[in-house]
Short mmCIF file of C-alpha atoms and ligand atoms in Angstrom, two decimals:
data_model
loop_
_atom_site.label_atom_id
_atom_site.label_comp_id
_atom_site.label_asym_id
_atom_site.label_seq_id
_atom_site.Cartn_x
_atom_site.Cartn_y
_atom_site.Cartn_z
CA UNK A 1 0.04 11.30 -42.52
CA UNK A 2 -2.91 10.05 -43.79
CA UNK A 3 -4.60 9.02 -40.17
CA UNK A 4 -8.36 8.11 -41.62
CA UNK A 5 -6.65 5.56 -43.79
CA UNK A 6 -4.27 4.30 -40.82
CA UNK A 7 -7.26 4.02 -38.37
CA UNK A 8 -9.10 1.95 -41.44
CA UNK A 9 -6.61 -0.72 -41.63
CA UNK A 10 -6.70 -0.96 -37.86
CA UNK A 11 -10.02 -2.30 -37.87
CA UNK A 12 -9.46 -4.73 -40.45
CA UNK A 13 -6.38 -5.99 -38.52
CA UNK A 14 -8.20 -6.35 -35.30
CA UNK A 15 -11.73 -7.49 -36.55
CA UNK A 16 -10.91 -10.87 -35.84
CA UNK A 17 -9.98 -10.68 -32.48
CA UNK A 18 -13.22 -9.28 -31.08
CA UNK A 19 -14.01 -12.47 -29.74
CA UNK A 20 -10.89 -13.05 -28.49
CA UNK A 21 -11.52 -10.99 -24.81
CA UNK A 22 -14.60 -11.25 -22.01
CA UNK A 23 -16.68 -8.47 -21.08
CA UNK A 24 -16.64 -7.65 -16.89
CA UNK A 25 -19.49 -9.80 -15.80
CA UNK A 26 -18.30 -9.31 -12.36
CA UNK A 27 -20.13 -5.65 -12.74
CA UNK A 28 -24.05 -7.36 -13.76
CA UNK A 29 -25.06 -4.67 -15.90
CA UNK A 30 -22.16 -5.23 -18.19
CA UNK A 31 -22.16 -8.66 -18.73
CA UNK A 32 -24.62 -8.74 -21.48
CA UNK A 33 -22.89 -6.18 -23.55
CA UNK A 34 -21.77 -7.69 -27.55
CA UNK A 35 -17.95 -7.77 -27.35
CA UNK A 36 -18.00 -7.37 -30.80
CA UNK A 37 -17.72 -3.75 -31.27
CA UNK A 38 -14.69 -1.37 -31.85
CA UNK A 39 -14.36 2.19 -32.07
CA UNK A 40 -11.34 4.21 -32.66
CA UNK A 41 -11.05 8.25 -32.36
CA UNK A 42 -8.04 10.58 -32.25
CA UNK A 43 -8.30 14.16 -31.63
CA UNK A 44 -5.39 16.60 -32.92
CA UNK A 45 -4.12 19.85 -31.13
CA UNK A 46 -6.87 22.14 -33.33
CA UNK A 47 -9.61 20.15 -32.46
CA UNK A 48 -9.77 17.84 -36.04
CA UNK A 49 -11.30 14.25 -35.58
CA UNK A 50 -10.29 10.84 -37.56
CA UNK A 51 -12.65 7.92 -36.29
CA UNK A 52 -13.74 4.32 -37.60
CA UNK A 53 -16.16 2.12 -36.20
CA UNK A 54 -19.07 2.64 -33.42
CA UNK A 55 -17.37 6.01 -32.20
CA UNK A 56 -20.80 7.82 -31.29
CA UNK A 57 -21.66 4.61 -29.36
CA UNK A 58 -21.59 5.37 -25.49
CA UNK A 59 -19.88 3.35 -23.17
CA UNK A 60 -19.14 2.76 -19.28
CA UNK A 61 -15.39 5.06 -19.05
CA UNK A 62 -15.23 3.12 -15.56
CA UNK A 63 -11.25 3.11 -14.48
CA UNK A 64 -10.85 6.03 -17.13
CA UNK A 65 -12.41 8.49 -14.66
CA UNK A 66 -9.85 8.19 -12.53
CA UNK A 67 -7.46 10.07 -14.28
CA UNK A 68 -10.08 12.64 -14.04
CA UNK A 69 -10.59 12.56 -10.19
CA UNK A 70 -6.91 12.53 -9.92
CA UNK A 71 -6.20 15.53 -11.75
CA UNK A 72 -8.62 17.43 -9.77
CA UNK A 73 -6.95 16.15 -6.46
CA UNK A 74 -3.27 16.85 -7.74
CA UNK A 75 -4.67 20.24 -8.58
CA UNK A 76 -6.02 20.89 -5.55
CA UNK A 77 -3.97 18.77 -3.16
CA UNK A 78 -0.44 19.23 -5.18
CA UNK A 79 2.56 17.34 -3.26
CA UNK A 80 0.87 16.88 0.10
CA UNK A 81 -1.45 14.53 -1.84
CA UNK A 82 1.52 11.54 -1.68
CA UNK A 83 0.83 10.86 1.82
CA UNK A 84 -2.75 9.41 1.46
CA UNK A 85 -1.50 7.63 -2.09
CA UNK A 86 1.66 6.94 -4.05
CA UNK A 87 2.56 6.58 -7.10
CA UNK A 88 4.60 3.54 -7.83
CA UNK A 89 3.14 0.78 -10.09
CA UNK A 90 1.56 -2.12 -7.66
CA UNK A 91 1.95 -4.93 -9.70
CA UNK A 92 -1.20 -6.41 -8.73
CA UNK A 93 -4.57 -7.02 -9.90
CA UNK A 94 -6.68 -3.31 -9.93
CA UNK A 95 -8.92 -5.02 -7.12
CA UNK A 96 -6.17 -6.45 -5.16
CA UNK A 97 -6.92 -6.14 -1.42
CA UNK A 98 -3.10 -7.94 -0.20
CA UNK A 99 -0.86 -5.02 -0.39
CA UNK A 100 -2.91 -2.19 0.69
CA UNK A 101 -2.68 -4.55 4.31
CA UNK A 102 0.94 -5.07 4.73
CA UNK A 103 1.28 -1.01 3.19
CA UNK A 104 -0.44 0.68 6.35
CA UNK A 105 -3.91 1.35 4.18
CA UNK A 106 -1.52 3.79 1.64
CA UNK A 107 -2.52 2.98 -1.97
CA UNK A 108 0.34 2.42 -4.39
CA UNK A 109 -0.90 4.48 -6.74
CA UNK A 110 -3.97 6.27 -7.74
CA UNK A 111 -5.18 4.23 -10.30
CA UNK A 112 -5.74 0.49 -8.54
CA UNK A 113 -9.46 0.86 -7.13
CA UNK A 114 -8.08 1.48 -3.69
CA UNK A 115 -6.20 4.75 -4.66
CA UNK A 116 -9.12 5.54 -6.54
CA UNK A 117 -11.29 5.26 -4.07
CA UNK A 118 -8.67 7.35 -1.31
CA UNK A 119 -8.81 10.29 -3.89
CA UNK A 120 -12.42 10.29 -4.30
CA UNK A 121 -12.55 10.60 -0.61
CA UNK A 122 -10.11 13.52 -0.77
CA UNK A 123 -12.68 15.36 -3.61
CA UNK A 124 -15.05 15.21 -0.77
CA UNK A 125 -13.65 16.37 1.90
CA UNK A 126 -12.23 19.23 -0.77
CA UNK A 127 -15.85 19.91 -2.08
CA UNK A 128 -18.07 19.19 1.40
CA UNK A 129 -20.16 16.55 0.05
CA UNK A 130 -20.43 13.82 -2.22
CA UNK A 131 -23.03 15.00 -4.15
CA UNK A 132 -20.92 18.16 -4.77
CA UNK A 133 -17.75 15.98 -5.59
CA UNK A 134 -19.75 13.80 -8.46
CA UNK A 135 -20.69 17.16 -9.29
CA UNK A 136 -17.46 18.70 -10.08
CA UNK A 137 -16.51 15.85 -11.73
CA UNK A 138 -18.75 15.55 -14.07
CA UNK A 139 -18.57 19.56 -14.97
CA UNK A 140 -14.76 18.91 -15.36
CA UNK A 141 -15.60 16.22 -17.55
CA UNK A 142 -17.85 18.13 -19.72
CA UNK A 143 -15.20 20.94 -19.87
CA UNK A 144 -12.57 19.15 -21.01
CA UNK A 145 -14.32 17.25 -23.45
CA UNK A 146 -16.66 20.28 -24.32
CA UNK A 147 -19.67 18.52 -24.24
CA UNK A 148 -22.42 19.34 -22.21
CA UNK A 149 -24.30 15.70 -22.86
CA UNK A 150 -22.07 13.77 -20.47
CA UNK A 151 -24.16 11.55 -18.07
CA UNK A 152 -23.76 8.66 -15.85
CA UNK A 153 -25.92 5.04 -16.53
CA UNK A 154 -27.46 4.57 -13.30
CA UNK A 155 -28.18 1.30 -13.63
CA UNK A 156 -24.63 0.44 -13.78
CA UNK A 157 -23.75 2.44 -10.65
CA UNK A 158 -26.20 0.48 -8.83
CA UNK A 159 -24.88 -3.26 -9.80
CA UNK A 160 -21.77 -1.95 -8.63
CA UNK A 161 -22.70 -1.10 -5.42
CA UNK A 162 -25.00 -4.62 -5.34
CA UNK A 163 -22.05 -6.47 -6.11
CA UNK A 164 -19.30 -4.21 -4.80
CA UNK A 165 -17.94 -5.78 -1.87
CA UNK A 166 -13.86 -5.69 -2.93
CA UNK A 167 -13.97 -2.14 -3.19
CA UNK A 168 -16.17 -2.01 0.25
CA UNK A 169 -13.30 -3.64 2.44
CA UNK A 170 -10.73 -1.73 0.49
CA UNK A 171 -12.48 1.33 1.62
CA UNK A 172 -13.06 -0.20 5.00
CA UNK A 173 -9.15 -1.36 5.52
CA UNK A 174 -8.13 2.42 4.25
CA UNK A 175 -10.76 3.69 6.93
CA UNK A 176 -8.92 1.08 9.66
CA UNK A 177 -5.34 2.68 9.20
CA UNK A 178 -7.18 6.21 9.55
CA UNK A 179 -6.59 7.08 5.57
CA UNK A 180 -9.89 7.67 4.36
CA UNK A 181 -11.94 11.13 5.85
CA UNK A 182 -15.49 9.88 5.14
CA UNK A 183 -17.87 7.23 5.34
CA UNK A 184 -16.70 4.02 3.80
CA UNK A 185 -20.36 4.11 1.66
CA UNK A 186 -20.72 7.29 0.83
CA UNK A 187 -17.02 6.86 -0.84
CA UNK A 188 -17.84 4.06 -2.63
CA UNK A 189 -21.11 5.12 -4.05
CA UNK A 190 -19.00 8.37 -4.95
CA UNK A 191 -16.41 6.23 -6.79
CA UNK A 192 -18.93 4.00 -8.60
CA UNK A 193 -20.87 7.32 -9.69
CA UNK A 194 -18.09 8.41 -11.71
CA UNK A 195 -16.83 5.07 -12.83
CA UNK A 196 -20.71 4.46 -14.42
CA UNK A 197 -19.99 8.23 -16.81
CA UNK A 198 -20.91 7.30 -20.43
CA UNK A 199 -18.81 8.47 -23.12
CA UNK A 200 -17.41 7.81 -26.72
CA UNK A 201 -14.47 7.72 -28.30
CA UNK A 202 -14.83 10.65 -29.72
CA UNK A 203 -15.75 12.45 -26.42
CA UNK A 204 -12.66 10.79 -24.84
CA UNK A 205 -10.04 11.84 -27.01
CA UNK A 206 -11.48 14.80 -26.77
CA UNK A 207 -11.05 15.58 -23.44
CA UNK A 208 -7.76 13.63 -22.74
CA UNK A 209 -6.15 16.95 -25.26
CA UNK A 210 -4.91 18.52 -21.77
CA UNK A 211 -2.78 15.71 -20.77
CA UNK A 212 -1.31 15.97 -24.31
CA UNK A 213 -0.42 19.49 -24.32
CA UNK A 214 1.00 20.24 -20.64
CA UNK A 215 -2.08 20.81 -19.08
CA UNK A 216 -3.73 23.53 -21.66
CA UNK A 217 -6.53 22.38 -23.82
CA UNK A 218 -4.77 23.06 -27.18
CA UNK A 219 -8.09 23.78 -28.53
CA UNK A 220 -9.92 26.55 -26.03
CA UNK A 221 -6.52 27.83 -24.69
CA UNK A 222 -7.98 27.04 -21.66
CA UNK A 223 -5.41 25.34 -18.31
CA UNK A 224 -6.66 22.80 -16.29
CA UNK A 225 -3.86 22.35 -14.37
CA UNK A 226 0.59 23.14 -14.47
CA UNK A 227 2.72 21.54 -16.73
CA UNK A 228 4.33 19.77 -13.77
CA UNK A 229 0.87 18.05 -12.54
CA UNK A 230 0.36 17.23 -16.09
CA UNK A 231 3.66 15.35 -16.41
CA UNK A 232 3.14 13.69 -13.26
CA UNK A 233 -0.29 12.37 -14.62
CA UNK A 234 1.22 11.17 -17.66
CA UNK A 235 3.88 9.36 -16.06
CA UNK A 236 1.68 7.40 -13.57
CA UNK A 237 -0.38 6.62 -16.20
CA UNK A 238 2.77 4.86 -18.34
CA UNK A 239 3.43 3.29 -15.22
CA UNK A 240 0.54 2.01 -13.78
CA UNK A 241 -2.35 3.27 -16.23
CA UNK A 242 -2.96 -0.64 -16.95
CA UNK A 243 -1.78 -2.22 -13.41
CA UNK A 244 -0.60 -5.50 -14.00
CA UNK A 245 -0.29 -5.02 -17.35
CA UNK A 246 1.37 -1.73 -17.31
CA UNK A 247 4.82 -2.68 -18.49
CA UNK A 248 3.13 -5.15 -21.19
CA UNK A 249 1.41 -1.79 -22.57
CA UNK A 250 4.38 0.30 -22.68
CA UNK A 251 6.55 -2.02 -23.99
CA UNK A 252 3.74 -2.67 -26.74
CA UNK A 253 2.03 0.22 -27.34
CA UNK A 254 5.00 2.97 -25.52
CA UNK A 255 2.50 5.28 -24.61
CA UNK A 256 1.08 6.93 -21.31
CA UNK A 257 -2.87 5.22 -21.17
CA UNK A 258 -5.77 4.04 -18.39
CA UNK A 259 -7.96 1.36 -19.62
CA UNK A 260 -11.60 0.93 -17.90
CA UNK A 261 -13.53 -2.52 -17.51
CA UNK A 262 -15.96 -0.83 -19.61
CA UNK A 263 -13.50 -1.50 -22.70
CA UNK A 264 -12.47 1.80 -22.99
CA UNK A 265 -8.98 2.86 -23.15
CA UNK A 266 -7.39 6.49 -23.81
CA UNK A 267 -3.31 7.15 -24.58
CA UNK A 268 -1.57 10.39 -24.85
CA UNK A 269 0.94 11.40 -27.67
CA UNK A 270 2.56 14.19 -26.32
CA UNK A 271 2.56 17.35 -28.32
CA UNK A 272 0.36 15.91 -31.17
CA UNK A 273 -2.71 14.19 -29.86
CA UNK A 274 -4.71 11.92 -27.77
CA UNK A 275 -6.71 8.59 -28.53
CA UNK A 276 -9.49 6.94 -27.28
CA UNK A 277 -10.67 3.27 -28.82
CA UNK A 278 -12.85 0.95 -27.09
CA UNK A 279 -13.84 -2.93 -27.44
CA UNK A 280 -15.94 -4.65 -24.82
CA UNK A 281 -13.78 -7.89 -24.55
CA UNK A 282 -10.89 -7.91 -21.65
CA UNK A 283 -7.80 -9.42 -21.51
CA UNK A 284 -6.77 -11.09 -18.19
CA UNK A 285 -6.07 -7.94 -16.18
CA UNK A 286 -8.61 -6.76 -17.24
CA UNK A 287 -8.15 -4.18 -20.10
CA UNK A 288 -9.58 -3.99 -23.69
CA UNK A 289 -7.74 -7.27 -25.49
CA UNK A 290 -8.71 -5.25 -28.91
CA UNK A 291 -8.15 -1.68 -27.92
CA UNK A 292 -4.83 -2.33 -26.44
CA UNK A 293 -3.52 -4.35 -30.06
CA UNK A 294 -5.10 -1.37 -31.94
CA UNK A 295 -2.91 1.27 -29.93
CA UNK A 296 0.18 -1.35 -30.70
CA UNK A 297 -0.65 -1.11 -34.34
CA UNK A 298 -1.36 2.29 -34.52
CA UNK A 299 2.30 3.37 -32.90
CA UNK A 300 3.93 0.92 -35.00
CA UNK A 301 2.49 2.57 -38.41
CA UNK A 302 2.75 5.86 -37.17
CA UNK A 303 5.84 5.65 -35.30
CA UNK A 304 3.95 8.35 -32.70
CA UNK A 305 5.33 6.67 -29.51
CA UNK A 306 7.39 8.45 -27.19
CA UNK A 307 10.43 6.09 -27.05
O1 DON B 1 -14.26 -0.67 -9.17
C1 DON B 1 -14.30 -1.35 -10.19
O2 DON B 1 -13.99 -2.53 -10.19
C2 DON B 1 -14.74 -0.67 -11.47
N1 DON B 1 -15.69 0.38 -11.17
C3 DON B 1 -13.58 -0.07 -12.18
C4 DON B 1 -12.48 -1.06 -12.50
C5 DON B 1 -11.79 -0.83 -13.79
O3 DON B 1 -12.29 -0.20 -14.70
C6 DON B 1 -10.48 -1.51 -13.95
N2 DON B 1 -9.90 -1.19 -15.26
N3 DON B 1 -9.51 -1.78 -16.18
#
């Protein structure tokens, strides 16, 4: 399959959409970013690359970190972790504060900000400290996307936390029904840390290889976690990678994928290869309106979907 050529025609479909989404102003220092921009990478099982558009252009991964943070806690927490957060789709908005109140404080899954923000807690309380937790998670993320220039954008990190009252009472109720171990601000901070990593496209599919491949990076031979965890990971994210949106995405697109405000958005095709493509403009639920038609079109050239 010619996949250069594939992920060429892609662009020219989608170029004039780019206007059609809105970048997250609700995070300040990402309001002002062009939503005209697209980038498209896919990395295959011995490492080759096929990219078009800004690829080497960093970006805020935001919501795609949490499929990092909840590897690490599935690795280290395994089945005991389902207590402190599910893993059923929610159906509900990513910042949703409703059901988490009439649950008991038990995210429905690890990918809506609350259960994000329960299994950053957990990395803490695993690791000691915060600063140790952000720390592991980055070095995870440069391991599995073998790249040691991996950093996070302060400045975003900080107009979170300025404007980042939602996730501070979803913290806060978690704390209330006794389901969160630490301080309700040093979680949060935590979470917004790894939410404001920059990466690229090409960094991203990259480093999503694992999830493609049971759990071994196809590339370095080296395992990041079982075959079971990594099945598990792939299934939450078909189900509730894009929250509200999830079934929209895998009835479109029919692949496991997490989307970040940031307009990033990775997908998995088991046993070949994983993608990463980003545009800045969101759809209503907030995920890449671009990115998520470009992973549409590129399973419906390439037939690479797993249904
Ligand atoms: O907590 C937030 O709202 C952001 N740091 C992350 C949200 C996000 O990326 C949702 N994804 N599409």
């Amino acid at each position: 399959m010619d996949y250069q050529k594939i992920l060429e025609d892609i662009e020219q479909e989608v170029k004039p959409m780019l206007l059609e989404g809105k970048v997250a102003d609700y995070i300040p220092a990402l309001a002002g970013i062009d939503p005209e921009q697209f980038a498209m990478s896919i990395t295959l099982f011995d490492g080759t690359q096929y990219s078009v558009g800004k690829s080497e252009k960093l970006f805020s991964i935001q919501s795609i970190s949490k499929v990092f943070t909840y590897t690490l806690a599935l690795k280290f927490y395994s089945e005991e972790f389902y207590g402190r957060v599910g893993h059923e789709p929610s159906g509900d908005p990513f910042n949703s504060l409703v059901q988490l109140e009439y649950e008991n404080g038990v995210p429905r899954n690890p990918f809506i900000n609350a259960g994000a923000i329960n299994v950053t807690d957990a990395l803490i309380t695993h690791y000691g400290s915060s600063k140790s937790a952000y720390n592991h998670i980055i070095e995870f993320i440069r391991s599995i996307a073998d790249e040691e220039e991996i950093y996070l954008d302060k400045a975003v990190s900080i107009s979170e936390m300025e404007k980042g009252y939602r996730n501070i009472s979803l913290a806060s109720l978690m704390k209330s029904f006794d389901n969160l171990d630490n301080s309700v601000l040093d979680v949060v901070q935590t979470y917004f840390n790894h939410c404001s990593i920059e990466m690229n496209t090409q960094m991203l599919s990259r480093a999503m290889l694992y999830l493609a491949n049971h759990g071994l990076d196809p590339v370095t031979n080296k395992a990041y976690i079982s075959p079971p965890q990594a099945k598990r990971i792939n299934a939450v994210m078909l189900t509730c990678g894009h929250y509200d949106a999830s079934g929209d995405f895998a009835y479109n697109v029919g692949l496991p994928g997490k989307s970040g405000v940031g307009g990033g958005i990775v997908a998995i095709v088991p046993g070949k290869m994983a993608i990463s493509v980003w545009s800045p403009g969101l759809n209503a639920q907030g995920n890449s309106l671009v990115g998520t038609k470009a992973l549409e079109l590129f399973t419906t050239k390439t037939g690479l979907s797993i249904f």
